[in-house]
Structures are given as structure tokens and as C-alpha cells.
């Protein structure tokens, strides 16, 4: 921090203190304003020279503001015309009591922050602690004082004005909600109907019928070049022996669990074989992805596929519930012409139908909304909308990006790395931010060199 901020703030606080000291004082207000004036230079100095969290200064400041509110209520205390508005050219008129209610609520909030900082939790207010007792005493006294002022000043006219103001505010809020909500409801009506209809169509499909449709995608894709998508299996069905989400990762003999800088174990997210990649060096390798929650960074490891890989039990701590997945071959994606950044196409329903007209025809015989039915078939998720490719794992092809291009290069040879795998919110237990996605790249010549990125909107 530059001294050009600190010294003027200090001088300003001094001037303000002298000014406050010479005004006809109202004790509480005067003291609170003086304290408040000094929190600014103290906070600046604390930040500059102590460089530690300054929550206590914020608590002192909120305490001072609370004291000023106490001063306001103290001034109202002896009066019986707090809610009467006097003017020179009209008769006195009743105002609302909402400013008092607002003052009371603000006071409670400020007082709570002063006593607890940001650590306040409702269940703490029942524990027998000095701080809890102080909170209850101050809170009750404050509430009683505000209630006293209210009861002394509450006339029928004031009550009427206040209720009228509340009704007006409520009507305005309703009108705004209706203005926004109705068109939204109307606009999404078609989508909701289509979704409900598709869900019915999906429920009517027998399990072997669903399998047949999935197989149609797989066999059609395997006729040419393909990459692999990993999708959750139906409940009760067996998953891929290696690919997995959550649970325990397969590891090489002697391998240790990855930890963050503070020694906390990373969270195991998923493991997939890299068969879907175009370069043979990857095809017999297995990729494991962990999350270093402290750095919010992905930790990736790659093993040669062998019989020696054994499940490694996770250390105690949070763990993702295991979820079985199965590979599904899908056609390779392309980078749209004119895009030299390497942002590949997302495999949405239209993308599938363009490459597999027979799939669209087969789905079309079961539903009027083949795009939505495809989504339910692939993800197994019938609550949703159409098709969220971003929630699945895709190995091979080009990355479908949600943010800028990653431009990973190998630290050993300087060559651009190959895109290996991407994944989204693969389990309900866990999200990489708001609809986030993880991307892993590796060097064909140095397959131990991997780089991972986690992006979100
Ligand atoms: Zn390399």
C-alpha cells in the first residue's frame, strides 16, 4: 500500500475526531463516529505492516455502526412523534414505521457480526458460552428498546400508512415477478411437454430395446475411426473392469496416494483406459484423475495397463461413491473449418444424427423427440432435458472447449501435447464448478508428461 493513502487517511481521521470532539455531543453517537473514523487508517496500517486477516477491524467498524443505531433509537426513546412528519406548509402527517423495523434488523445483523465475525452459526446460539449469553442479552435488549419505541409511537394512522406501503411493495413485487415469470413459463411450456412425453416414451422402451439402440451407435461408430465415450451403466449392470468414477483407483505396486502441499489426500475422481486415443502409444495405458481440493487443480497419473494394477484403498476422508461406467464408441469429432484454435465439436443429438441417419430413424419410431430420447438413453438420466455431452467422459478426438484453448506443450520436447480425455460433472456428488469440465493432454513421445486443466463457466 502506498503511503499516499495512509497519511491522508490518518490526517482525515484526526481532523474528524477534533471536529466530533467540538460538536455538541450526543455521547453514543460521538464515540461511535470517532471509532469508525479511526478504523480506516488502522485497517490500512494493519494491511500494510501486519499483513494478517483484518476481520477484527471489520468487527470493530460494525460494532461502531451498531452503536450509532443505538444512538438513533436512544434519541427516539423519549419521543411519541417519531413517525409523524412535520412540514411548514401542510398539516403533520403519519409516516410508516418501516424505518424503525429496518433499523432493528440492521442492528441485529451488525451486532451479530461484531460478536461472532463471519463464524456465526445458528446452532451456536444455544451453547452455554459467554459470547452466546452476550449475544442473547444484547439482542433481547435491542429488540425490547425498538419494541418500546414502536409501542409508544404506534398510532392508527401510522399503522394504516405502514400496511398500505407494505401492500404497495408487495403488489409491485408480484407485478415484476409476473412480468418476468409468465413469459418464461409460457416460453418453456413446449419444452416441458416434449420432455414429459419423451420420458413416457423412454419408460415404454424395454431394457433390451434400449441396449439395441445403444449398440446401434457403438457398432456404427466402430465401422470407421472412433473415439470412446464413457457413460453410466443402468443400475445392476456390470461396468467396465478398469474405467470407473469414484471408489478406489487401480494403482501400480508401491504407488502412493497423491497429496496436496499441506499433506491432505487428493480426491480420486475417475480412471479410464486411453484406448479411444488415435496414437498407439496411449492405447494400452490407463489414466487416473484426482482433484487437489486445496489448489483446485487436477492431479493426473498414467499407468501401463497390466495385471499388476490393484485397487488402492482411499485414505480416510471424503470419497466419491463408486459409479460404474461403460465405453460407447462414437465417431471422431472435427474442428469446424476456420477454427485454428482446435476447439472440437460437441457431440450433441444433431451431431449424432448427421453422422448416423439410421439412429435418428430408429429413435424416431419410438418417440416424436429423438434428440431428447437420445439424451436419456446415453446418460440414463430421465429428469433432464435433452442431451448433455458435457456430463460424460470422452477419450480421444479433439477437445470440446468451454473456455479458451489450453495450448499444452511438452516440457521435455516443446511439442504440442495431444488431447487425451475430457470429462464434466460425471457424478452428482461432485462438480468442477458451475457445469465445469476437466481436460487432460499428454506428449506422444513422452507419455509420462501429462497436463490437466479444469475450466468452468
Ligand atoms: Zn515430449
JSON list of C-alpha atoms and ligand atoms in Angstrom, two decimals, residues 409-417 442-449, ligand 1:
[
{"chain": "A", "resi": 409, "resn": "UNK", "atom": "CA", "xyz": [3.25, -28.26, -24.69]},
{"chain": "A", "resi": 410, "resn": "UNK", "atom": "CA", "xyz": [5.63, -30.94, -23.51]},
{"chain": "A", "resi": 411, "resn": "UNK", "atom": "CA", "xyz": [8.33, -29.64, -21.11]},
{"chain": "A", "resi": 412, "resn": "UNK", "atom": "CA", "xyz": [10.78, -32.23, -22.48]},
{"chain": "A", "resi": 413, "resn": "UNK", "atom": "CA", "xyz": [10.49, -31.68, -26.23]},
{"chain": "A", "resi": 414, "resn": "UNK", "atom": "CA", "xyz": [8.45, -28.48, -26.57]},
{"chain": "A", "resi": 415, "resn": "UNK", "atom": "CA", "xyz": [5.96, -30.16, -28.91]},
{"chain": "A", "resi": 416, "resn": "UNK", "atom": "CA", "xyz": [2.23, -29.50, -28.58]},
{"chain": "A", "resi": 417, "resn": "UNK", "atom": "CA", "xyz": [0.61, -32.20, -26.46]},
{"chain": "A", "resi": 442, "resn": "UNK", "atom": "CA", "xyz": [-0.12, -35.82, -22.97]},
{"chain": "A", "resi": 443, "resn": "UNK", "atom": "CA", "xyz": [3.02, -35.99, -25.11]},
{"chain": "A", "resi": 444, "resn": "UNK", "atom": "CA", "xyz": [3.15, -38.90, -27.61]},
{"chain": "A", "resi": 445, "resn": "UNK", "atom": "CA", "xyz": [6.95, -39.05, -27.33]},
{"chain": "A", "resi": 446, "resn": "UNK", "atom": "CA", "xyz": [6.99, -38.68, -23.51]},
{"chain": "A", "resi": 447, "resn": "UNK", "atom": "CA", "xyz": [3.81, -40.33, -22.27]},
{"chain": "A", "resi": 448, "resn": "UNK", "atom": "CA", "xyz": [4.74, -39.68, -18.63]},
{"chain": "A", "resi": 449, "resn": "UNK", "atom": "CA", "xyz": [4.35, -35.97, -19.37]},
{"chain": "B", "resi": 1, "resn": "LIG", "atom": "ZN1", "xyz": [7.52, -34.64, -25.26]}
]
